[in-house]
Amino acid sequence: MSLSTRYNPKETESRWYEYWEKKNYFHSEPDDREPFTIVIPPPNVTGVLHMGHMLNNTIQDVLIRRARMQGKNACWVPGTDHASIATEAKVVQLLRKKGIKKGDIGREEFLNHAWEWKEKYGGIILDQLKKLGASCDWERTRFTMDPSMSRAVVHVFVDLYKKGKLYRGLRMTNWDPEAKTVLSNEEVIYKEENSQLFHIRYPFEDNPTEGIIIATQRPETIMADVAIAVHPEEEKYKHLIGKNVLIPLINKPIPIIADSYVDREFGTGALKITPAHDQNDNEIGQRHNLPVVDILTEDGKLNEHAQILVGEDRFVARKKIKKLLEDSGTLVKLEDYRTSIGHSERTDAIVEPRLTNQWFLDMKDFAKTALHAVESKEVKFYPENMWNMFYQWLQEDNVRDWCISRQLWWGQRIPAWYVKTADGGRWMADGEEAVFVAENVEAALAQARQKTGNTGLTLNDLEQDEDVVDTWFSSWLWPISVFDGFENQEELKYYYPTSVLVTGWDIMFFWVARMIMSGYEWSEELLGKELAEKKGRMPFHDVYFTGMVRDNKRRKMSKSLGNSPEALELIENYGADGVRFGMLLAGSAGNDIIFDAPFDPETKQALNESKLCEQGRNFCNKMWNALRLVKGWPVSDAPQSKINQLAVSWLEHKFNQTLAGLENNFNQYRLSDVLMSLYQFIWDDFCSWYLEMIKPAYNAEGNSEPLDRATFEATVALFEKMMAALHPFMPFVTEEIWHQLRQRAEGQDCIVSRYPAPGAFDGNMIKLVDKAKDVITEIRNTRNGKGISPKEPLKLFVQNTDSAKAMYQLDGLTEMVGKMANLTSVELTGSEPEGTVAFISGTEKYFLELNIQIDVEAERERLTKELDYNRGFVTSVEKKLSNERFVSGAPAQVVENERKKLADGLEKIRILKEALAKL
RNA sequence: GGGCGCAUAGCUCAGUUGGUUCAGAGCAUCUGCCUUACAAGCAGAGGGUCGGAGGUUCGAAUCCUUCUGCGCCCA
């Protein structure tokens, strides 16, 4: 035989992937079939494949491959996200290494560098997905900054502006001083940290020896203070309201004001008000018409308004000011303090609240739309309880307007123009900078001419907004824009709404909610009312939320922690099929996944090992060896034996039973359950039982006797059906075995074969064989316990009862038990044969002739133990049945079952007593 | 501070409508086997008061209350 004793994934996987691509199996064009569409959550173009990607793309591939095998037009659109902050940071870093500063080279040249970088490295993660076996339609690969996608962003921006949902305004925003850009609330990560609370005395203007003490975490911002606030009801301070105090170090007078926002219990009960550098202070400042003094630069340094420490970084300034306050005697107390501090998701810099001019999207109506979509189940969540989180987030009080502008260059530039004035400023209207939002500069110019009344304006008089839009402002259009839906609705009409979105719950708000919003906002306009009503406005019907992949300490796996195995190394070690198996079995929908990669005790880094992936690899090998066995048998035209008839028919019934269970699990996205039941069917039922049942004997020359043709054909047919059923999960090994099983004609490939549909099955027949399996196990167990080799043939007697007769009436069952347990004979008997050991299986009594001296005491002990167990069991059932309320209250079926249990138990007790008496 | 979720075998997890031997799976452990498909294997075994307490019910891992421990989201 030419097949290697071990399955070799390396060679197989690359070969089949190339073949599938060559045959164009992944490609989809609209046709008459029902579409099944998935759009990939586009990974960052800067990214490399990590465990989260592996999990979520394996799941998508399972769903897509199954749909394809069900005869649907499966379309999985891949692509990448331009990830503006992350990518820009990366390119800035790269240029810095070359000694180039972003500010020196200007926007255009910087973007050239960025594109160059994208062209060079941007495809890496997609190539890695191919290694995993992802059957994406690569011809459809998209990038969120593709020209048509960028045009969609501009179109949508202008549309929303016209609808009055977009506005520009000066707002308190989260500022990242490192990236020098504003962040949305979702991009701020709060971390518990140690901090200090500074108690500082502000002297009274009219009596500098006395003063009021405030507590603050940010002493470096005192120069920006504009007031001290106290609670209006606070006795301690009531009389001070209206007095002026002096800011220490700069001696600037500020008033003491009253505001009920102040928490009387916190710190000293007096609060310094710094409207430029704190969200809450800003609101108080607005209530009291206080001025705003901004003392920080865009990169977090003190500016000239601070008067002192100008040019110092905010944290250096904090240290220095501590010293200055101590020296001046105004620092009265330092207190250790735990607080949560916001960090930038991308740069990890501590976020600075800052007043800036930004673009906002009004979210009120959008939030309602998204809530309604999920509430009405037009979009279904799996697992369902994710709805709770979604609901919570979209409550009116929680929804803030979406700040969509970013002070970056890499991304879609905001389509808004201003009119330059001679003095270098911008033309104002109604006290604000006049802004002209349009799809292009010419249209903006026309608007500007009309508004200013100056028909002589030229393109040179306009300047475009410097900012780009938030990355999510392009990815929220993804389900529409990957089909170029804003420009040409041909494909959109076929593929939209997509079938299912598979993504982690961590971007539920960033992305999932916003896609739902954009879907409902534009699909009707694009599809036409009739079609939108027929097919739905939602961007996807189902959302399958995957959990986060965590290490055994429950930390999210990340590159920086070093707690994640290398995805590609895992594939190298276990094969893509093995890794897919491991990922899928690790957890179920929504629950976080604890991935079992062990750690190197020395380096504390995760090793590229995994027990679950190993199990997957072993499974491949198991199936491979089953193939070798089947292919190795000579085939004859002899008639089919009774055993083989029984075996084939049993396996067919059992397979149908398994398939029937699969359907429901698939529909609920319980993929790990589906995989597990296939695993158990193939390993246990097919390999351990079926193949052993039909395995031909060896002749004197040590060669296998032939297998009859009917059984051989049935085996091959079942084997290939199993491979088809497993294909979505483990595509490579199944395709390989599929082709090894038979000569295949052109186009007969597992990937495009029909997914096996469940047929009828005889549950009673399956039960009888299960009973026989139990008998066989009992015999093997007896051999094990008494040290009798499996090779030594034994004689078995069955007590002749009605139930035993009914069982062994099944054609081939007697022979099957004899073969599997290595028995010379299986006989029904009326009396107990001498010198045998008795055991019970089901309600049948068996006697096994062992040809050895029987240890009577050991037998007595064993039987007594079993008797005790059964007595206890019967007692509990009797108790239940003697309860009048149970008998009258429980459904008849349940009571009937209890009666049966009782009868069986009593029968067992009778048999055991009899056996004990005979000893 | 507000909210959501979790706790089942040594580990990672299933357990769908409260009801069949429902207390399960895989891994790990132990015993015996290099039996001509597979030692990446075969045949077996042990192991859990379902986090604690209380309640509803004829019946609770499952529903309710409460406590403890842990995780996450929002502020």
mmCIF file of N, CA and C (backbone and C1' of nucleotides) in Angstrom, chain A residues 6 388 392-393 588 591 594 615 617-618 621-622 625-626 628 670 676 680 683 692 698 702 777 780-781 784 873 883 885-886 890-891 901, chain B residues 2-6 12-16 19-21 25-28 32 35-45 58 72-75:
data_model
loop_
_atom_site.group_PDB
_atom_site.id
_atom_site.type_symbol
_atom_site.label_atom_id
_atom_site.label_comp_id
_atom_site.label_asym_id
_atom_site.label_seq_id
_atom_site.Cartn_x
_atom_site.Cartn_y
_atom_site.Cartn_z
ATOM 1 N N ARG A 6 0.782 8.090 8.313
ATOM 2 C CA ARG A 6 0.283 9.327 8.926
ATOM 3 C C ARG A 6 -0.178 10.307 7.869
ATOM 4 N N ASN A 388 -29.181 42.304 25.689
ATOM 5 C CA ASN A 388 -29.109 43.107 26.911
ATOM 6 C C ASN A 388 -28.075 44.213 26.804
ATOM 7 N N GLN A 392 -28.845 48.246 26.524
ATOM 8 C CA GLN A 392 -28.262 49.149 27.519
ATOM 9 C C GLN A 392 -27.522 50.308 26.854
ATOM 10 N N TRP A 393 -26.747 49.959 25.867
ATOM 11 C CA TRP A 393 -25.908 50.942 25.189
ATOM 12 C C TRP A 393 -26.718 51.976 24.418
ATOM 13 N N SER A 588 -18.391 27.920 22.767
ATOM 14 C CA SER A 588 -19.622 28.100 22.027
ATOM 15 C C SER A 588 -19.877 29.593 21.847
ATOM 16 N N ASN A 591 -19.706 33.032 24.463
ATOM 17 C CA ASN A 591 -18.824 32.851 25.612
ATOM 18 C C ASN A 591 -17.385 33.085 25.218
ATOM 19 N N ILE A 594 -11.343 30.242 26.484
ATOM 20 C CA ILE A 594 -10.056 30.096 27.150
ATOM 21 C C ILE A 594 -9.246 29.150 26.290
ATOM 22 N N GLN A 615 -5.798 17.336 19.237
ATOM 23 C CA GLN A 615 -6.927 16.422 19.074
ATOM 24 C C GLN A 615 -7.438 16.477 17.630
ATOM 25 N N ARG A 617 -5.668 17.312 15.002
ATOM 26 C CA ARG A 617 -4.680 16.660 14.148
ATOM 27 C C ARG A 617 -4.829 15.143 14.248
ATOM 28 N N ASN A 618 -5.012 14.649 15.470
ATOM 29 C CA ASN A 618 -5.171 13.210 15.650
ATOM 30 C C ASN A 618 -6.419 12.685 14.938
ATOM 31 N N ASN A 621 -5.685 12.118 11.410
ATOM 32 C CA ASN A 621 -4.911 10.897 11.252
ATOM 33 C C ASN A 621 -5.787 9.658 11.384
ATOM 34 N N LYS A 622 -6.740 9.740 12.291
ATOM 35 C CA LYS A 622 -7.668 8.626 12.496
ATOM 36 C C LYS A 622 -8.451 8.343 11.216
ATOM 37 N N ASN A 625 -6.315 6.844 8.512
ATOM 38 C CA ASN A 625 -6.030 5.425 8.673
ATOM 39 C C ASN A 625 -7.249 4.563 8.401
ATOM 40 N N ALA A 626 -8.420 5.107 8.674
ATOM 41 C CA ALA A 626 -9.640 4.382 8.294
ATOM 42 C C ALA A 626 -9.660 4.226 6.768
ATOM 43 N N ARG A 628 -7.033 4.101 4.836
ATOM 44 C CA ARG A 628 -6.026 3.088 4.467
ATOM 45 C C ARG A 628 -6.594 1.691 4.653
ATOM 46 N N ARG A 670 -24.802 26.462 16.771
ATOM 47 C CA ARG A 670 -24.079 25.691 17.793
ATOM 48 C C ARG A 670 -23.071 24.803 17.085
ATOM 49 N N MET A 676 -18.682 18.220 17.398
ATOM 50 C CA MET A 676 -18.485 17.157 18.378
ATOM 51 C C MET A 676 -19.282 15.922 18.006
ATOM 52 N N GLN A 680 -17.649 12.289 17.228
ATOM 53 C CA GLN A 680 -17.982 11.056 17.933
ATOM 54 C C GLN A 680 -18.535 10.006 16.988
ATOM 55 N N TRP A 683 -15.407 8.752 14.908
ATOM 56 C CA TRP A 683 -14.397 8.016 15.673
ATOM 57 C C TRP A 683 -14.990 6.767 16.316
ATOM 58 N N GLU A 692 -14.800 -2.432 12.725
ATOM 59 C CA GLU A 692 -14.447 -3.697 13.378
ATOM 60 C C GLU A 692 -15.486 -4.775 13.088
ATOM 61 N N TYR A 698 -8.156 -12.575 8.826
ATOM 62 C CA TYR A 698 -6.903 -12.798 8.112
ATOM 63 C C TYR A 698 -6.741 -14.278 7.868
ATOM 64 N N GLY A 702 -1.550 -14.628 6.389
ATOM 65 C CA GLY A 702 -1.431 -13.299 6.992
ATOM 66 C C GLY A 702 -2.012 -12.206 6.118
ATOM 67 N N THR A 777 -19.114 -4.805 25.699
ATOM 68 C CA THR A 777 -18.297 -4.060 26.658
ATOM 69 C C THR A 777 -18.191 -4.830 27.981
ATOM 70 N N ARG A 780 -15.698 -7.594 27.518
ATOM 71 C CA ARG A 780 -14.322 -7.081 27.491
ATOM 72 C C ARG A 780 -13.881 -6.687 28.893
ATOM 73 N N ASN A 781 -14.817 -6.094 29.614
ATOM 74 C CA ASN A 781 -14.542 -5.663 30.976
ATOM 75 C C ASN A 781 -14.208 -6.859 31.864
ATOM 76 N N ASN A 784 -10.810 -8.020 31.050
ATOM 77 C CA ASN A 784 -9.828 -7.110 31.629
ATOM 78 C C ASN A 784 -9.623 -7.387 33.118
ATOM 79 N N PHE A 873 -31.689 2.126 43.952
ATOM 80 C CA PHE A 873 -32.354 2.701 42.793
ATOM 81 C C PHE A 873 -33.860 2.427 42.852
ATOM 82 N N ASN A 883 -45.913 8.348 45.774
ATOM 83 C CA ASN A 883 -46.378 9.711 46.026
ATOM 84 C C ASN A 883 -47.607 9.996 45.148
ATOM 85 N N ARG A 885 -49.327 12.544 44.641
ATOM 86 C CA ARG A 885 -49.331 13.778 43.847
ATOM 87 C C ARG A 885 -48.462 13.667 42.599
ATOM 88 N N PHE A 886 -47.412 12.825 42.700
ATOM 89 C CA PHE A 886 -46.593 12.607 41.503
ATOM 90 C C PHE A 886 -47.412 11.853 40.461
ATOM 91 N N ALA A 890 -47.895 14.341 37.389
ATOM 92 C CA ALA A 890 -46.925 14.291 36.292
ATOM 93 C C ALA A 890 -47.582 13.762 35.032
ATOM 94 N N PRO A 891 -47.047 14.113 33.870
ATOM 95 C CA PRO A 891 -47.584 13.606 32.606
ATOM 96 C C PRO A 891 -47.513 12.075 32.583
ATOM 97 N N LYS A 901 -38.950 1.771 34.801
ATOM 98 C CA LYS A 901 -37.697 1.738 35.544
ATOM 99 C C LYS A 901 -37.810 0.817 36.751
ATOM 100 P P G B 2 -25.960 51.300 42.708
ATOM 101 O "O5'" G B 2 -26.181 51.470 41.132
ATOM 102 C "C5'" G B 2 -27.237 52.301 40.646
ATOM 103 C "C4'" G B 2 -27.313 52.196 39.147
ATOM 104 C "C3'" G B 2 -27.445 50.787 38.593
ATOM 105 O "O3'" G B 2 -28.771 50.294 38.639
ATOM 106 C "C1'" G B 2 -25.751 51.900 37.415
ATOM 107 P P G B 3 -28.998 48.718 38.858
ATOM 108 O "O5'" G B 3 -28.468 48.093 37.491
ATOM 109 C "C5'" G B 3 -29.209 48.272 36.289
ATOM 110 C "C4'" G B 3 -28.397 47.823 35.102
ATOM 111 C "C3'" G B 3 -28.130 46.333 34.983
ATOM 112 O "O3'" G B 3 -29.256 45.618 34.519
ATOM 113 C "C1'" G B 3 -26.162 47.522 34.491
ATOM 114 P P C B 4 -29.434 44.100 34.914
ATOM 115 O "O5'" C B 4 -28.396 43.376 33.944
ATOM 116 C "C5'" C B 4 -28.549 43.452 32.537
ATOM 117 C "C4'" C B 4 -27.369 42.831 31.848
ATOM 118 C "C3'" C B 4 -27.056 41.392 32.251
ATOM 119 O "O3'" C B 4 -27.909 40.454 31.630
ATOM 120 C "C1'" C B 4 -25.056 42.643 32.237
ATOM 121 P P G B 5 -28.283 39.131 32.414
ATOM 122 O "O5'" G B 5 -26.908 38.318 32.439
ATOM 123 C "C5'" G B 5 -26.367 37.816 31.229
ATOM 124 C "C4'" G B 5 -24.934 37.417 31.415
ATOM 125 C "C3'" G B 5 -24.676 36.219 32.307
ATOM 126 O "O3'" G B 5 -24.965 34.999 31.650
ATOM 127 C "C1'" G B 5 -23.085 37.907 32.763
ATOM 128 P P C B 6 -25.405 33.743 32.528
ATOM 129 O "O5'" C B 6 -24.007 33.256 33.120
ATOM 130 C "C5'" C B 6 -22.976 32.797 32.258
ATOM 131 C "C4'" C B 6 -21.697 32.621 33.036
ATOM 132 C "C3'" C B 6 -21.769 31.624 34.184
ATOM 133 O "O3'" C B 6 -21.647 30.293 33.725
ATOM 134 C "C1'" C B 6 -20.654 33.587 34.908
ATOM 135 P P U B 12 -10.083 25.873 33.752
ATOM 136 O "O5'" U B 12 -10.612 25.453 32.305
ATOM 137 C "C5'" U B 12 -9.871 25.828 31.154
ATOM 138 C "C4'" U B 12 -10.585 25.363 29.912
ATOM 139 C "C3'" U B 12 -12.067 25.720 29.844
ATOM 140 O "O3'" U B 12 -12.255 27.062 29.439
ATOM 141 C "C1'" U B 12 -11.782 23.462 29.223
ATOM 142 P P C B 13 -13.612 27.806 29.728
ATOM 143 O "O5'" C B 13 -14.586 26.929 28.831
ATOM 144 C "C5'" C B 13 -15.919 26.699 29.206
ATOM 145 C "C4'" C B 13 -16.424 25.592 28.335
ATOM 146 C "C3'" C B 13 -17.925 25.353 28.386
ATOM 147 O "O3'" C B 13 -18.568 26.253 27.508
ATOM 148 C "C1'" C B 13 -16.796 23.288 28.587
ATOM 149 P P A B 14 -20.119 26.551 27.678
ATOM 150 O "O5'" A B 14 -20.694 25.325 26.865
ATOM 151 C "C5'" A B 14 -21.554 24.439 27.509
ATOM 152 C "C4'" A B 14 -21.983 23.400 26.529
ATOM 153 C "C3'" A B 14 -23.450 23.017 26.689
ATOM 154 O "O3'" A B 14 -24.266 23.800 25.850
ATOM 155 C "C1'" A B 14 -22.110 21.098 26.948
ATOM 156 P P G B 15 -25.448 24.631 26.476
ATOM 157 O "O5'" G B 15 -26.296 23.522 27.228
ATOM 158 C "C5'" G B 15 -26.855 22.453 26.476
ATOM 159 C "C4'" G B 15 -27.335 21.388 27.412
ATOM 160 C "C3'" G B 15 -28.254 21.859 28.542
ATOM 161 O "O3'" G B 15 -29.569 22.076 28.084
ATOM 162 C "C1'" G B 15 -26.643 20.393 29.415
ATOM 163 P P U B 16 -30.532 23.070 28.861
ATOM 164 O "O5'" U B 16 -31.494 23.632 27.739
ATOM 165 C "C5'" U B 16 -31.467 25.034 27.418
ATOM 166 C "C4'" U B 16 -32.244 25.199 26.133
ATOM 167 C "C3'" U B 16 -33.590 24.469 26.113
ATOM 168 O "O3'" U B 16 -34.541 25.250 25.401
ATOM 169 C "C1'" U B 16 -32.246 23.699 24.343
ATOM 170 P P G B 19 -36.176 18.976 32.012
ATOM 171 O "O5'" G B 19 -36.923 17.705 32.615
ATOM 172 C "C5'" G B 19 -36.412 17.078 33.783
ATOM 173 C "C4'" G B 19 -36.976 15.678 33.893
ATOM 174 C "C3'" G B 19 -37.137 14.972 32.559
ATOM 175 O "O3'" G B 19 -36.843 13.602 32.749
ATOM 176 C "C1'" G B 19 -39.221 15.071 33.649
ATOM 177 P P U B 20 -35.482 13.005 32.197
ATOM 178 O "O5'" U B 20 -36.032 11.653 31.581
ATOM 179 C "C5'" U B 20 -36.867 10.824 32.354
ATOM 180 C "C4'" U B 20 -36.677 9.408 31.915
ATOM 181 C "C3'" U B 20 -35.240 8.882 32.012
ATOM 182 O "O3'" U B 20 -35.281 7.503 32.356
ATOM 183 C "C1'" U B 20 -35.985 8.734 29.786
ATOM 184 P P U B 21 -34.824 6.991 33.765
ATOM 185 O "O5'" U B 21 -33.267 7.214 33.494
ATOM 186 C "C5'" U B 21 -32.544 8.268 34.095
ATOM 187 C "C4'" U B 21 -31.075 8.037 33.840
ATOM 188 C "C3'" U B 21 -30.764 7.579 32.410
ATOM 189 O "O3'" U B 21 -29.506 8.110 32.009
ATOM 190 C "C1'" U B 21 -29.934 5.984 33.948
ATOM 191 P P A B 25 -19.584 10.896 29.216
ATOM 192 O "O5'" A B 25 -19.068 11.988 28.178
ATOM 193 C "C5'" A B 25 -19.673 12.088 26.887
ATOM 194 C "C4'" A B 25 -19.017 13.175 26.094
ATOM 195 C "C3'" A B 25 -17.497 13.143 26.105
ATOM 196 O "O3'" A B 25 -17.003 12.222 25.154
ATOM 197 C "C1'" A B 25 -18.241 15.345 26.541
ATOM 198 P P G B 26 -15.658 11.475 25.403
ATOM 199 O "O5'" G B 26 -14.583 12.617 25.128
ATOM 200 C "C5'" G B 26 -14.425 13.147 23.816
ATOM 201 C "C4'" G B 26 -13.535 14.353 23.886
ATOM 202 C "C3'" G B 26 -12.210 14.151 24.601
ATOM 203 O "O3'" G B 26 -11.235 13.560 23.759
ATOM 204 C "C1'" G B 26 -13.238 16.115 25.414
ATOM 205 P P C B 27 -10.151 12.610 24.367
ATOM 206 O "O5'" C B 27 -9.234 13.608 25.209
ATOM 207 C "C5'" C B 27 -8.454 14.603 24.551
ATOM 208 C "C4'" C B 27 -7.915 15.584 25.559
ATOM 209 C "C3'" C B 27 -7.025 14.997 26.651
ATOM 210 O "O3'" C B 27 -5.698 14.790 26.207
ATOM 211 C "C1'" C B 27 -8.590 16.479 27.614
ATOM 212 P P A B 28 -4.879 13.566 26.786
ATOM 213 O "O5'" A B 28 -4.791 13.908 28.344
ATOM 214 C "C5'" A B 28 -3.877 14.902 28.813
ATOM 215 C "C4'" A B 28 -4.018 15.073 30.309
ATOM 216 C "C3'" A B 28 -3.765 13.823 31.132
ATOM 217 O "O3'" A B 28 -2.390 13.613 31.377
ATOM 218 C "C1'" A B 28 -5.774 14.836 31.843
ATOM 219 P P G B 32 -0.658 -2.379 34.660
ATOM 220 O "O5'" G B 32 -1.320 -3.136 33.422
ATOM 221 C "C5'" G B 32 -2.070 -4.317 33.635
ATOM 222 C "C4'" G B 32 -2.747 -4.713 32.357
ATOM 223 C "C3'" G B 32 -1.861 -4.689 31.122
ATOM 224 O "O3'" G B 32 -1.004 -5.806 31.071
ATOM 225 C "C1'" G B 32 -3.951 -3.697 30.620
ATOM 226 P P U B 35 1.071 -5.871 18.670
ATOM 227 O "O5'" U B 35 0.578 -7.347 18.381
ATOM 228 C "C5'" U B 35 -0.416 -7.944 19.079
ATOM 229 C "C4'" U B 35 -1.700 -8.085 18.260
ATOM 230 C "C3'" U B 35 -1.900 -7.087 17.114
ATOM 231 O "O3'" U B 35 -1.361 -7.596 15.909
ATOM 232 C "C1'" U B 35 -3.854 -7.249 18.463
ATOM 233 P P U B 36 -0.438 -6.642 14.984
ATOM 234 O "O5'" U B 36 -1.517 -5.955 14.019
ATOM 235 C "C5'" U B 36 -1.163 -4.790 13.250
ATOM 236 C "C4'" U B 36 -1.199 -5.086 11.775
ATOM 237 C "C3'" U B 36 -2.573 -5.435 11.208
ATOM 238 O "O3'" U B 36 -3.258 -4.254 10.895
ATOM 239 C "C1'" U B 36 -0.977 -6.972 10.405
ATOM 240 P P A B 37 -4.714 -4.245 10.427
ATOM 241 O "O5'" A B 37 -4.840 -2.720 9.945
ATOM 242 C "C5'" A B 37 -4.058 -2.210 8.880
ATOM 243 C "C4'" A B 37 -4.035 -0.703 8.940
ATOM 244 C "C3'" A B 37 -3.557 -0.139 10.276
ATOM 245 O "O3'" A B 37 -2.147 0.006 10.271
ATOM 246 C "C1'" A B 37 -5.614 0.885 9.653
ATOM 247 P P C B 38 -1.323 -0.084 11.636
ATOM 248 O "O5'" C B 38 -1.624 1.303 12.332
ATOM 249 C "C5'" C B 38 -1.105 2.522 11.804
ATOM 250 C "C4'" C B 38 -1.833 3.679 12.427
ATOM 251 C "C3'" C B 38 -1.702 3.797 13.941
ATOM 252 O "O3'" C B 38 -0.526 4.499 14.285
ATOM 253 C "C1'" C B 38 -3.964 4.102 13.285
ATOM 254 P P A B 39 0.631 3.829 15.137
ATOM 255 O "O5'" A B 39 0.818 4.693 16.455
ATOM 256 C "C5'" A B 39 -0.256 5.370 17.088
ATOM 257 C "C4'" A B 39 0.195 5.727 18.485
ATOM 258 C "C3'" A B 39 1.695 5.904 18.654
ATOM 259 O "O3'" A B 39 1.930 6.960 19.583
ATOM 260 C "C1'" A B 39 0.932 4.227 20.117
ATOM 261 P P A B 40 2.355 8.381 19.047
ATOM 262 O "O5'" A B 40 0.959 9.069 18.713
ATOM 263 C "C5'" A B 40 0.258 9.865 19.728
ATOM 264 C "C4'" A B 40 -1.071 10.246 19.134
ATOM 265 C "C3'" A B 40 -1.689 9.075 18.369
ATOM 266 O "O3'" A B 40 -2.929 8.581 18.815
ATOM 267 C "C1'" A B 40 -1.158 10.885 16.866
ATOM 268 P P G B 41 -4.203 8.987 19.199
ATOM 269 O "O5'" G B 41 -5.077 7.723 18.813
ATOM 270 C "C5'" G B 41 -4.977 7.146 17.518
ATOM 271 C "C4'" G B 41 -4.770 5.647 17.566
ATOM 272 C "C3'" G B 41 -5.635 4.850 18.530
ATOM 273 O "O3'" G B 41 -6.957 4.743 18.068
ATOM 274 C "C1'" G B 41 -3.435 4.029 18.604
ATOM 275 P P C B 42 -8.148 4.633 19.087
ATOM 276 O "O5'" C B 42 -7.999 3.134 19.575
ATOM 277 C "C5'" C B 42 -8.219 2.066 18.663
ATOM 278 C "C4'" C B 42 -8.058 0.763 19.388
ATOM 279 C "C3'" C B 42 -8.893 0.598 20.646
ATOM 280 O "O3'" C B 42 -10.230 0.253 20.347
ATOM 281 C "C1'" C B 42 -6.692 -0.093 21.089
ATOM 282 P P A B 43 -11.411 0.727 21.315
ATOM 283 O "O5'" A B 43 -11.227 -0.290 22.520
ATOM 284 C "C5'" A B 43 -11.387 -1.680 22.303
ATOM 285 C "C4'" A B 43 -11.178 -2.408 23.597
ATOM 286 C "C3'" A B 43 -11.926 -1.818 24.779
ATOM 287 O "O3'" A B 43 -13.268 -2.243 24.785
ATOM 288 C "C1'" A B 43 -9.690 -2.230 25.397
ATOM 289 P P G B 44 -14.402 -1.365 25.508
ATOM 290 O "O5'" G B 44 -14.037 -1.659 27.033
ATOM 291 C "C5'" G B 44 -14.156 -0.664 28.008
ATOM 292 C "C4'" G B 44 -13.452 -1.147 29.231
ATOM 293 C "C3'" G B 44 -13.578 -0.232 30.426
ATOM 294 O "O3'" G B 44 -14.783 -0.495 31.118
ATOM 295 C "C1'" G B 44 -11.313 -0.722 30.097
ATOM 296 P P A B 45 -15.623 0.727 31.749
ATOM 297 O "O5'" A B 45 -14.712 1.088 33.003
ATOM 298 C "C5'" A B 45 -14.467 0.111 34.021
ATOM 299 C "C4'" A B 45 -13.497 0.660 35.024
ATOM 300 C "C3'" A B 45 -13.917 1.963 35.689
ATOM 301 O "O3'" A B 45 -14.789 1.722 36.768
ATOM 302 C "C1'" A B 45 -11.666 2.124 34.976
ATOM 303 P P C B 58 -47.142 20.364 44.017
ATOM 304 O "O5'" C B 58 -46.232 19.063 44.003
ATOM 305 C "C5'" C B 58 -46.395 18.055 45.002
ATOM 306 C "C4'" C B 58 -45.646 16.823 44.597
ATOM 307 C "C3'" C B 58 -44.208 17.065 44.159
ATOM 308 O "O3'" C B 58 -43.328 17.104 45.266
ATOM 309 C "C1'" C B 58 -45.281 15.710 42.557
ATOM 310 P P C B 72 -12.318 41.898 33.303
ATOM 311 O "O5'" C B 72 -13.567 42.411 32.449
ATOM 312 C "C5'" C B 72 -13.740 41.954 31.114
ATOM 313 C "C4'" C B 72 -15.125 42.254 30.641
ATOM 314 C "C3'" C B 72 -15.506 43.725 30.590
ATOM 315 O "O3'" C B 72 -14.977 44.377 29.459
ATOM 316 C "C1'" C B 72 -17.271 42.498 31.562
ATOM 317 P P C B 73 -14.670 45.943 29.512
ATOM 318 O "O5'" C B 73 -16.123 46.577 29.336
ATOM 319 C "C5'" C B 73 -16.847 46.370 28.133
ATOM 320 C "C4'" C B 73 -18.252 46.886 28.292
ATOM 321 C "C3'" C B 73 -18.369 48.349 28.688
ATOM 322 O "O3'" C B 73 -18.211 49.215 27.588
ATOM 323 C "C1'" C B 73 -19.813 47.071 30.034
ATOM 324 P P C B 74 -17.484 50.628 27.783
ATOM 325 O "O5'" C B 74 -18.571 51.449 28.608
ATOM 326 C "C5'" C B 74 -19.791 51.840 27.994
ATOM 327 C "C4'" C B 74 -20.737 52.403 29.005
ATOM 328 C "C3'" C B 74 -20.250 53.624 29.774
ATOM 329 O "O3'" C B 74 -20.342 54.824 29.021
ATOM 330 C "C1'" C B 74 -21.265 52.112 31.269
ATOM 331 P P A B 75 -19.300 56.020 29.343
ATOM 332 O "O5'" A B 75 -19.715 56.455 30.816
ATOM 333 C "C5'" A B 75 -20.877 57.235 31.041
ATOM 334 C "C4'" A B 75 -21.065 57.466 32.515
ATOM 335 C "C3'" A B 75 -20.032 58.368 33.173
ATOM 336 O "O3'" A B 75 -20.359 59.743 32.985
ATOM 337 C "C1'" A B 75 -20.393 56.443 34.504
#
